[in-house]
mmCIF file with all atom_site columns, C-alpha atoms in Angstrom:
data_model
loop_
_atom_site.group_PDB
_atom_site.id
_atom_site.type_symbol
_atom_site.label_atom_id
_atom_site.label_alt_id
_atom_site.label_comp_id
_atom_site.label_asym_id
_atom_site.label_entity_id
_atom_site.label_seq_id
_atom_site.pdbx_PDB_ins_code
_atom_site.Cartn_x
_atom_site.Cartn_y
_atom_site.Cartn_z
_atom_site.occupancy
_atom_site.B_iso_or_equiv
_atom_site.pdbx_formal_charge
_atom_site.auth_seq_id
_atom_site.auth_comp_id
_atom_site.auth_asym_id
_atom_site.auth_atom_id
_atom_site.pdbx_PDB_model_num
ATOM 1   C CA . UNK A 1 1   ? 0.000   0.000   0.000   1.00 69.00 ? 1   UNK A CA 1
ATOM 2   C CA . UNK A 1 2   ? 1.396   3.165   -0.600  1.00 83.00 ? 2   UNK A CA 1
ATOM 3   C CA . UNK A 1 3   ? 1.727   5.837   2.181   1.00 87.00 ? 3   UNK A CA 1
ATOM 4   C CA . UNK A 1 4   ? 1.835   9.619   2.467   1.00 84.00 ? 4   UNK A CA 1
ATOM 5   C CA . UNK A 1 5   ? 3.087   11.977  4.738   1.00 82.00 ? 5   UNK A CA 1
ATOM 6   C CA . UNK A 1 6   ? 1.933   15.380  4.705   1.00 82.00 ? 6   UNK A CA 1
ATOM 7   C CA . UNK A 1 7   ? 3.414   17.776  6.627   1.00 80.00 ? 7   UNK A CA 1
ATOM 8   C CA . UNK A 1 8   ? 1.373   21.188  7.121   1.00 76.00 ? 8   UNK A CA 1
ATOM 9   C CA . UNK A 1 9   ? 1.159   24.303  9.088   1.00 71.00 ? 9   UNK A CA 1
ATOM 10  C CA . UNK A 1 10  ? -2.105  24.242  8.998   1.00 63.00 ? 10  UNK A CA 1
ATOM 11  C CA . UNK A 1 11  ? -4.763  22.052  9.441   1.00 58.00 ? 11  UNK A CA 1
ATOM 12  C CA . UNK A 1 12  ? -7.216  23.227  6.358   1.00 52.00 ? 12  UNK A CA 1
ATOM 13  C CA . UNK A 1 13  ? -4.687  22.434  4.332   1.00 53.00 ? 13  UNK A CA 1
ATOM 14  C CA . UNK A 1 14  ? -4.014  18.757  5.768   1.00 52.00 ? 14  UNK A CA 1
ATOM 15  C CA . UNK A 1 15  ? -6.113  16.834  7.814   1.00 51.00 ? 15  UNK A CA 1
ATOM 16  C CA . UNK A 1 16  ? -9.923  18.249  6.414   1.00 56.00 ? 16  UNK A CA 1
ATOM 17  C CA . UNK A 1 17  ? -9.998  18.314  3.106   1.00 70.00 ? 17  UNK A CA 1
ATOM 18  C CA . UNK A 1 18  ? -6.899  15.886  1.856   1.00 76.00 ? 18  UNK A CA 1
ATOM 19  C CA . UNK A 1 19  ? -6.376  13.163  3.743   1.00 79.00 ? 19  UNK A CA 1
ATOM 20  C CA . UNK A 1 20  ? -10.316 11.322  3.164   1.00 81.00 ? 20  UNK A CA 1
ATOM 21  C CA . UNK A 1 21  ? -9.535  11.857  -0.185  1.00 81.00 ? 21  UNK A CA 1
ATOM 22  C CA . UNK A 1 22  ? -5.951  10.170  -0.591  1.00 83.00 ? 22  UNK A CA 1
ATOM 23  C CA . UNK A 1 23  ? -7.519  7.356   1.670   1.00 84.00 ? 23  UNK A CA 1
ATOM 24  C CA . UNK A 1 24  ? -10.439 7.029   -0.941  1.00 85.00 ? 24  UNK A CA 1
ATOM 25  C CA . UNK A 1 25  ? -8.025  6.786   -3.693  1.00 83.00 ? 25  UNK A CA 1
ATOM 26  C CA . UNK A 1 26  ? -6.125  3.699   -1.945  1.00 86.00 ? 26  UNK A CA 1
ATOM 27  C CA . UNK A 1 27  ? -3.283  5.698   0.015   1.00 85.00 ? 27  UNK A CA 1
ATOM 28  C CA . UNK A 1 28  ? -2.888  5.702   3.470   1.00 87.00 ? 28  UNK A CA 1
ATOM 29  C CA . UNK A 1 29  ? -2.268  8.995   4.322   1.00 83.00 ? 29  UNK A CA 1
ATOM 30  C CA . UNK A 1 30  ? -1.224  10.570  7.861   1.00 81.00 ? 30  UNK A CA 1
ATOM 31  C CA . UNK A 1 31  ? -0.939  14.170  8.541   1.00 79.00 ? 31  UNK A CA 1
ATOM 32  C CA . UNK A 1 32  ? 1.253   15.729  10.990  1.00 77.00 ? 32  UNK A CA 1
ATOM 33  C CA . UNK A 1 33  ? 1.044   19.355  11.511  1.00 75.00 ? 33  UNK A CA 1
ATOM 34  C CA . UNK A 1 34  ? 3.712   21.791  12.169  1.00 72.00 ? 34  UNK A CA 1
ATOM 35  C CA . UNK A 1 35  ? 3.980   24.521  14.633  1.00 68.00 ? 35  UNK A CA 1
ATOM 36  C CA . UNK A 1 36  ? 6.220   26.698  16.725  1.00 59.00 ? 36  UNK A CA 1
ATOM 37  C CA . UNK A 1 37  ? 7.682   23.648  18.056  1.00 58.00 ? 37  UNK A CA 1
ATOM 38  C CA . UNK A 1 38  ? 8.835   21.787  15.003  1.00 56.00 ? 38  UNK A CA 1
ATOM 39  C CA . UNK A 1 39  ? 6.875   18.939  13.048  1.00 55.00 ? 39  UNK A CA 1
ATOM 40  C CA . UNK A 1 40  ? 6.312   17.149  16.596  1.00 55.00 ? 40  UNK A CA 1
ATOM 41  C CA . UNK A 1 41  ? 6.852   13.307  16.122  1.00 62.00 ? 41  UNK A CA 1
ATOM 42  C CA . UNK A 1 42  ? 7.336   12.567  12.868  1.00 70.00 ? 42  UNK A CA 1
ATOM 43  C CA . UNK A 1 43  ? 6.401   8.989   12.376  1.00 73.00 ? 43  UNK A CA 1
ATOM 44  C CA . UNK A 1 44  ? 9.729   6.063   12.588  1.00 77.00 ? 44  UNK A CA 1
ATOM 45  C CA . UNK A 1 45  ? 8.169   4.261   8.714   1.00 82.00 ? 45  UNK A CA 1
ATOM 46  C CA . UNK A 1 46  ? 8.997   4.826   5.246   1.00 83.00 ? 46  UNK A CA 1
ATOM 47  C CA . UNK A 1 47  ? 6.513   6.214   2.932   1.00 85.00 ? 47  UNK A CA 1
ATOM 48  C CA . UNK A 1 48  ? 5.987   6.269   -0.721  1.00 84.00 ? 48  UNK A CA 1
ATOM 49  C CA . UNK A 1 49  ? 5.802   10.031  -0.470  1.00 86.00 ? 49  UNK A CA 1
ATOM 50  C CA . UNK A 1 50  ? 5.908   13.099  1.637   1.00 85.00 ? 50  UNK A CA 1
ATOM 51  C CA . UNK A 1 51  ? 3.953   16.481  1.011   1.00 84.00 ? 51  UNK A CA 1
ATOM 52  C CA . UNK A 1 52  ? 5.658   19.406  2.544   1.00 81.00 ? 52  UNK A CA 1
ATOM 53  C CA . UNK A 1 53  ? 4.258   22.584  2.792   1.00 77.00 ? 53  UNK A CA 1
ATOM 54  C CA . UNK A 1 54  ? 6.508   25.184  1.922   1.00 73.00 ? 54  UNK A CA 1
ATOM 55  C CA . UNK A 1 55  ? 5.676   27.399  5.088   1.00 72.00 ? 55  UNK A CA 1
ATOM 56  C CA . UNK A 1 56  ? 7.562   25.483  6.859   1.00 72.00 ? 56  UNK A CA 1
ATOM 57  C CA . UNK A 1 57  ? 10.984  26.985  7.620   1.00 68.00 ? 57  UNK A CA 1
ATOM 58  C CA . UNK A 1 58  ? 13.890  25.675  4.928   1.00 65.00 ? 58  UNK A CA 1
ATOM 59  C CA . UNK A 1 59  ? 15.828  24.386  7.638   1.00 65.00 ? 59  UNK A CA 1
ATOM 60  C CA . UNK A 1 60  ? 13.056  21.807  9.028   1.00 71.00 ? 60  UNK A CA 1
ATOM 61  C CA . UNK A 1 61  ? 11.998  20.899  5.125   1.00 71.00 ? 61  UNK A CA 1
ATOM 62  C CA . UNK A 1 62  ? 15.628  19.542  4.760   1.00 73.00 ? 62  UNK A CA 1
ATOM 63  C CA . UNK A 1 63  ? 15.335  17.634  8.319   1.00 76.00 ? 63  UNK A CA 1
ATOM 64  C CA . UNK A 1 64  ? 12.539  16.298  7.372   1.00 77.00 ? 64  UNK A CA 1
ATOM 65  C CA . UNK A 1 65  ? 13.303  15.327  3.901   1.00 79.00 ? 65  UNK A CA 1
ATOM 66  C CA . UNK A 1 66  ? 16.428  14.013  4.934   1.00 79.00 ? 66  UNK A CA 1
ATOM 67  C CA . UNK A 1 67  ? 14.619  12.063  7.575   1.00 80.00 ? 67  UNK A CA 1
ATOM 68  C CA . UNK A 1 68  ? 11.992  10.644  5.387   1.00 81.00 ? 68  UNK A CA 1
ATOM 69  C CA . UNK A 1 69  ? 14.733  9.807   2.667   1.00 80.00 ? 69  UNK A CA 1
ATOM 70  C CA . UNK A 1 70  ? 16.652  7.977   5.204   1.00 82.00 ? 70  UNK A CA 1
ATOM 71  C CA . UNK A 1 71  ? 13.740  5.205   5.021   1.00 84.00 ? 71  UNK A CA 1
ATOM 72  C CA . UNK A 1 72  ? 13.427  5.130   1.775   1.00 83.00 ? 72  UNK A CA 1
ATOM 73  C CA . UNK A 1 73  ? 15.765  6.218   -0.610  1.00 81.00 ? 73  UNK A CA 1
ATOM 74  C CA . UNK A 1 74  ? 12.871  6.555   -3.008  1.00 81.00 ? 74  UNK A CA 1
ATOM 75  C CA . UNK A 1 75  ? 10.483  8.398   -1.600  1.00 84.00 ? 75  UNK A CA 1
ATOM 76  C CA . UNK A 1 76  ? 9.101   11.084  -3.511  1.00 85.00 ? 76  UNK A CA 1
ATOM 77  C CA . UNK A 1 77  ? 9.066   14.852  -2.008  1.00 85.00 ? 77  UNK A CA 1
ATOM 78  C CA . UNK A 1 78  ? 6.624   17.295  -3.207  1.00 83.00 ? 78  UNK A CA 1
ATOM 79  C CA . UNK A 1 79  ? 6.550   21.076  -2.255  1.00 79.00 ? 79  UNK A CA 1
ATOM 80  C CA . UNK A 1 80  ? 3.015   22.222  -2.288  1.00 78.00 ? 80  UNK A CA 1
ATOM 81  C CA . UNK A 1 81  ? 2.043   25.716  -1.544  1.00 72.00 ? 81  UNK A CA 1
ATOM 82  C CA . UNK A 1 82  ? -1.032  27.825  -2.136  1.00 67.00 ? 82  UNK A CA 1
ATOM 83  C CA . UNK A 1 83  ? 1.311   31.286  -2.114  1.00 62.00 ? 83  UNK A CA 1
ATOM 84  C CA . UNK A 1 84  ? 3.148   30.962  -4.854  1.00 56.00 ? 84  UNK A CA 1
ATOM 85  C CA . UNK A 1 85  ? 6.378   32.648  -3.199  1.00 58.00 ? 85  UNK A CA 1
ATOM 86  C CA . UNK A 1 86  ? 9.206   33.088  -5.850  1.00 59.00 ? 86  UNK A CA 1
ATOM 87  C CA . UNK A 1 87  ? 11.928  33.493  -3.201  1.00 62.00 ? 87  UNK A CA 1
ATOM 88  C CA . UNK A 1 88  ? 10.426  30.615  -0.562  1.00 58.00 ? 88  UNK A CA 1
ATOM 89  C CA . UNK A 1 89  ? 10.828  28.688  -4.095  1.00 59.00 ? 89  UNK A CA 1
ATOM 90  C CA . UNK A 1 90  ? 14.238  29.544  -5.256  1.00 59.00 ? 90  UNK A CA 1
ATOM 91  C CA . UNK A 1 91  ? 15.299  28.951  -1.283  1.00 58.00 ? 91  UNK A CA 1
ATOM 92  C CA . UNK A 1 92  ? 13.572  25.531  -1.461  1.00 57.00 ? 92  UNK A CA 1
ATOM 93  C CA . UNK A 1 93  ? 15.486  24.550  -4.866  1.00 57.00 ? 93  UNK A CA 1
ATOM 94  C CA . UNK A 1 94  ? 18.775  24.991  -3.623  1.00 59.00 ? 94  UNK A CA 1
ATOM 95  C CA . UNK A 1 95  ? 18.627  22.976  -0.333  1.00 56.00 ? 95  UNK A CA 1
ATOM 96  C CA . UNK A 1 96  ? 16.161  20.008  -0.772  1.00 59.00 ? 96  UNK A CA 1
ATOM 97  C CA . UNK A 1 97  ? 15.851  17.752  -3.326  1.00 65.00 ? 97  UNK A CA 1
ATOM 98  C CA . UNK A 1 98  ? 12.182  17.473  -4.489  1.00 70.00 ? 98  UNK A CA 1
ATOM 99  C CA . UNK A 1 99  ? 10.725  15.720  -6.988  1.00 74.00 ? 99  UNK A CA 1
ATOM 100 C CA . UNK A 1 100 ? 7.428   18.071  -7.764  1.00 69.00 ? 100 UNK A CA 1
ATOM 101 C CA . UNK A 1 101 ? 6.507   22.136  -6.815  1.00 73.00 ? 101 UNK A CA 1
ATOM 102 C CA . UNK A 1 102 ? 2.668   22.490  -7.297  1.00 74.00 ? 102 UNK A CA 1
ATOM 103 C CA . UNK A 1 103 ? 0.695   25.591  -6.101  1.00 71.00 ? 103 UNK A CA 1
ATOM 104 C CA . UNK A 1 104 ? -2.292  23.418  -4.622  1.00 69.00 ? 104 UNK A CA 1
ATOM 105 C CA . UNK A 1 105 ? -3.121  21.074  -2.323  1.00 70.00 ? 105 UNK A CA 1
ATOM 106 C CA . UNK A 1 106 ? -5.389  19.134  -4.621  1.00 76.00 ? 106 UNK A CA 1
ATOM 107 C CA . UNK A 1 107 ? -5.230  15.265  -4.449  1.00 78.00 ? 107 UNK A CA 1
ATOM 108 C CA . UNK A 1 108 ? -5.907  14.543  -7.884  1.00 81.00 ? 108 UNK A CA 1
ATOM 109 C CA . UNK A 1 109 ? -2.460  17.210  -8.447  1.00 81.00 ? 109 UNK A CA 1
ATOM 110 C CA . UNK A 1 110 ? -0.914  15.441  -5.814  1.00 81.00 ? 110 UNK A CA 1
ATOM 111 C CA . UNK A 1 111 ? -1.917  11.865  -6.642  1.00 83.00 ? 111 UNK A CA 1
ATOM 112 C CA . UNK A 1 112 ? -0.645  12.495  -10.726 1.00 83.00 ? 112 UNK A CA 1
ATOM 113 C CA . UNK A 1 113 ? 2.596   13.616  -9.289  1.00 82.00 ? 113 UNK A CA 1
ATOM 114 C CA . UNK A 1 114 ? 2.932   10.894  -6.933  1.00 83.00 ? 114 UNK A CA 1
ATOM 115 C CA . UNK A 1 115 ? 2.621   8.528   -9.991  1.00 83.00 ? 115 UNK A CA 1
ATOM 116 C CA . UNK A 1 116 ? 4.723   10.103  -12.598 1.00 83.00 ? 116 UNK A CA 1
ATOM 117 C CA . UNK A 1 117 ? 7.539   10.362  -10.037 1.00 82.00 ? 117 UNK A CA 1
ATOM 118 C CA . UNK A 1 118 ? 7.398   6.461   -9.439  1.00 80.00 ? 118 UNK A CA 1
ATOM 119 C CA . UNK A 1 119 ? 6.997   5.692   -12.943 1.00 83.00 ? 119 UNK A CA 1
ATOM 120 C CA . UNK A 1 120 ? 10.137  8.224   -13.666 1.00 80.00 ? 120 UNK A CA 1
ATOM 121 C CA . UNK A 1 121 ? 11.980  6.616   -10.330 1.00 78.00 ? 121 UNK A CA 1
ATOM 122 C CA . UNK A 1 122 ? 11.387  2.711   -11.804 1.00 81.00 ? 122 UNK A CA 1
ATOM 123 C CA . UNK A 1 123 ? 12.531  3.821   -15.732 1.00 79.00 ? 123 UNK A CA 1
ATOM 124 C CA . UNK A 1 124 ? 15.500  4.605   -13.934 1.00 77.00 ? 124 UNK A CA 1
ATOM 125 C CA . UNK A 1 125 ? 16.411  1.840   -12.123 1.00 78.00 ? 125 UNK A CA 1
ATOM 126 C CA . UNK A 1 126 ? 15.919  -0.509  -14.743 1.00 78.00 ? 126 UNK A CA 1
ATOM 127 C CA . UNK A 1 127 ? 18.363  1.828   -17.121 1.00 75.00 ? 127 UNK A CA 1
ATOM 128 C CA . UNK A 1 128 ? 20.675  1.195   -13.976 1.00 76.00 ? 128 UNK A CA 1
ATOM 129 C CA . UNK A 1 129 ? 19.926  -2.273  -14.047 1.00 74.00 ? 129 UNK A CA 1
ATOM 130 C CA . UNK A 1 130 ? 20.985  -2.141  -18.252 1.00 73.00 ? 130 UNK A CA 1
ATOM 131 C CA . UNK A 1 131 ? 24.213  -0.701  -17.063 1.00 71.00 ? 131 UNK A CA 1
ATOM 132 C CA . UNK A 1 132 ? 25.256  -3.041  -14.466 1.00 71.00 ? 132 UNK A CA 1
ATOM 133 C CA . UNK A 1 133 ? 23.828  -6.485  -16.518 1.00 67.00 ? 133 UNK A CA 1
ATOM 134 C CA . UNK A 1 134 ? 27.344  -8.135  -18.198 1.00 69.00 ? 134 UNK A CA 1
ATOM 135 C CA . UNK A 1 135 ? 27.483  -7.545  -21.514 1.00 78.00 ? 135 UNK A CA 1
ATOM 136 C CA . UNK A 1 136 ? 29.311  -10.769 -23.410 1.00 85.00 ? 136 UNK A CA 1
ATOM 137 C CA . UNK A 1 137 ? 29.821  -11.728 -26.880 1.00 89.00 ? 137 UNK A CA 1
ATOM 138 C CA . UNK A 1 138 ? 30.635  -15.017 -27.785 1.00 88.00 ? 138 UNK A CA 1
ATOM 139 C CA . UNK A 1 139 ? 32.729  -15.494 -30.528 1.00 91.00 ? 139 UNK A CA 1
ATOM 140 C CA . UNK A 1 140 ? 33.906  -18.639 -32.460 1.00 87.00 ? 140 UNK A CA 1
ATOM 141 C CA . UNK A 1 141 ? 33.665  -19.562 -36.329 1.00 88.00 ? 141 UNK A CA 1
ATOM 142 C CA . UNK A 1 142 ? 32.142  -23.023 -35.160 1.00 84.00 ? 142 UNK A CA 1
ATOM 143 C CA . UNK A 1 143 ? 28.844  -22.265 -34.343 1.00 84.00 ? 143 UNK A CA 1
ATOM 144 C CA . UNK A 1 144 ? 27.639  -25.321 -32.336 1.00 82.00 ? 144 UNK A CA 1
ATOM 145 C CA . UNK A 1 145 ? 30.359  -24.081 -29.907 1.00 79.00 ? 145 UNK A CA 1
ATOM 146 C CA . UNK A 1 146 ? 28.376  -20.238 -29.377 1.00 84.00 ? 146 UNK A CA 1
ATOM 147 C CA . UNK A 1 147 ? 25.286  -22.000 -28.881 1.00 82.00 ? 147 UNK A CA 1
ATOM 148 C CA . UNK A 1 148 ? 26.315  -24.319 -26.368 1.00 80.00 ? 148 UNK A CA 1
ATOM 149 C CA . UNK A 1 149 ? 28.159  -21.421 -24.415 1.00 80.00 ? 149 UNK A CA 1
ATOM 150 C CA . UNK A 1 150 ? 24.987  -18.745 -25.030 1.00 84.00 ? 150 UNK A CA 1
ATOM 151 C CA . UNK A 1 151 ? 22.653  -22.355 -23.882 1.00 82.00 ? 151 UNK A CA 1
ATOM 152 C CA . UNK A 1 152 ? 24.794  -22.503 -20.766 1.00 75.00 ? 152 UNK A CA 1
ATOM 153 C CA . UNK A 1 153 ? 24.928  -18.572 -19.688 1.00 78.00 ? 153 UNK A CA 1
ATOM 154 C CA . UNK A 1 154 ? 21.304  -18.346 -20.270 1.00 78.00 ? 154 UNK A CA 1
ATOM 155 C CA . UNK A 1 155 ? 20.916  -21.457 -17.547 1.00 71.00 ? 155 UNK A CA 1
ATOM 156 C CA . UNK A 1 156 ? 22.322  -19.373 -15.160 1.00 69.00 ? 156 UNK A CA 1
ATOM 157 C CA . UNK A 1 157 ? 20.434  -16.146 -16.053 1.00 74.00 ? 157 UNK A CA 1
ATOM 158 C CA . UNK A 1 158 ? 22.499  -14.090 -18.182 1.00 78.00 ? 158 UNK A CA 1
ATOM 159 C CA . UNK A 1 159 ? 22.257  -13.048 -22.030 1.00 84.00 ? 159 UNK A CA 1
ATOM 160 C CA . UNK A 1 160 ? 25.282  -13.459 -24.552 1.00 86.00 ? 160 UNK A CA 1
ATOM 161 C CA . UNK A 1 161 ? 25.395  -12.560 -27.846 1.00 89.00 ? 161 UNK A CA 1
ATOM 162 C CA . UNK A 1 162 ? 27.355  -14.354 -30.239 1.00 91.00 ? 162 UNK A CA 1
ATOM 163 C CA . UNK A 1 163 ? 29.734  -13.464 -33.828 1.00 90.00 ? 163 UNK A CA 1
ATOM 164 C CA . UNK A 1 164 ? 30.907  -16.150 -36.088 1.00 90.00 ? 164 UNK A CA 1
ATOM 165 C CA . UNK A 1 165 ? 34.149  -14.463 -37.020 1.00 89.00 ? 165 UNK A CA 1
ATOM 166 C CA . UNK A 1 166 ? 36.052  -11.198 -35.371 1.00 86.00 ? 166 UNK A CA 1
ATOM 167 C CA . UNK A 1 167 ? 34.752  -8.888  -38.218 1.00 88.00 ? 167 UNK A CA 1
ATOM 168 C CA . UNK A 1 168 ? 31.448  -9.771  -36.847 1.00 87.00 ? 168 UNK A CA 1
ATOM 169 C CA . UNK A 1 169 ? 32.282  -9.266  -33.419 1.00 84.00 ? 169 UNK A CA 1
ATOM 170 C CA . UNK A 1 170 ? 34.013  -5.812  -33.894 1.00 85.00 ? 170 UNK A CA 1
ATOM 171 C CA . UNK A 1 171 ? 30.588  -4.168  -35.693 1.00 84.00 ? 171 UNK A CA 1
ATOM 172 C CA . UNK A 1 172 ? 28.693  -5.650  -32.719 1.00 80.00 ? 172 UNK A CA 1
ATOM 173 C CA . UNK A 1 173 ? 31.317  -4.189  -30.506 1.00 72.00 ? 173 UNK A CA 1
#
């Protein structure tokens, strides 16, 4: 199940209007809500995302981003405001690493960004995945002996291409 943090100053923004929402979409959803004191208790789990509201001071976002990616590497941050504060946003882009800015707190904003950022976050680990597979080229003019080495690499999970002569194997190169 996928969970969401969101992290407000104040409680129109949070608990009333988006959380039943999220939860009626499938996301569990918790709110915590920021105040003179800090974010209070954050909750100890990973989530699949955190909303921050960017009237929070910079200094708690990173904490709290920090915290959150900590968990889970993966999580995706979104800064969502309903003042659209040019300096609060340059601020935000230097020290925290987000994923989204949107000017709302609108779950069906907040939902479409949640899912474009995992389906951007999962493209790139399987490019990562492309780049650390072994790449191997058999190469032999006798070409029982390529299948028979491509038959036993692909027993044990891995992909080989084969060339019948170097020629061959320097274009595939």
């Amino acid at each position: 199940m996928k969970k969401i943090l969101i992290i407000g100053r104040e409680d129109r923004f949070t608990g009333n209007s988006l959380l039943p929402v999220l939860e009626k979409e499938g996301y569990a959803a918790k709110s915590v809500l920021y105040d003179k004191e800090g974010a209070g208790n954050l909750p100890d789990e990973p989530f699949t995302a955190i909303i921050v509201d960017t009237k929070i001071p910079l200094i708690d976002g990173i904490k709290i981003i920090m915290g959150a990616r900590g968990l889970n590497p993966d999580v995706v941050v979104i800064l969502a405001t309903i003042h659209s504060d040019i300096e609060v946003m340059a601020e935000a882009r230097k020290g925290l690493n987000f994923d989204y800015v949107i000017n709302s707190f609108e779950p069906k904003t907040i939902i479409h960004c949640i899912n474009a950022s995992a389906k951007r976050r999962q493209i790139v680990r399987n490019l990562d995945m492309l780049n650390k597979t072994p790449k191997i080229l058999i190469v032999d003019d006798e070409t029982i002996i390529t299948n028979l080495f491509q038959m036993s690499l692909h027993d044990e999970g891995l992909h080989a291409e084969t060339a019948n002569c170097g020629r061959d194997a320097l274009e595939m190169f």
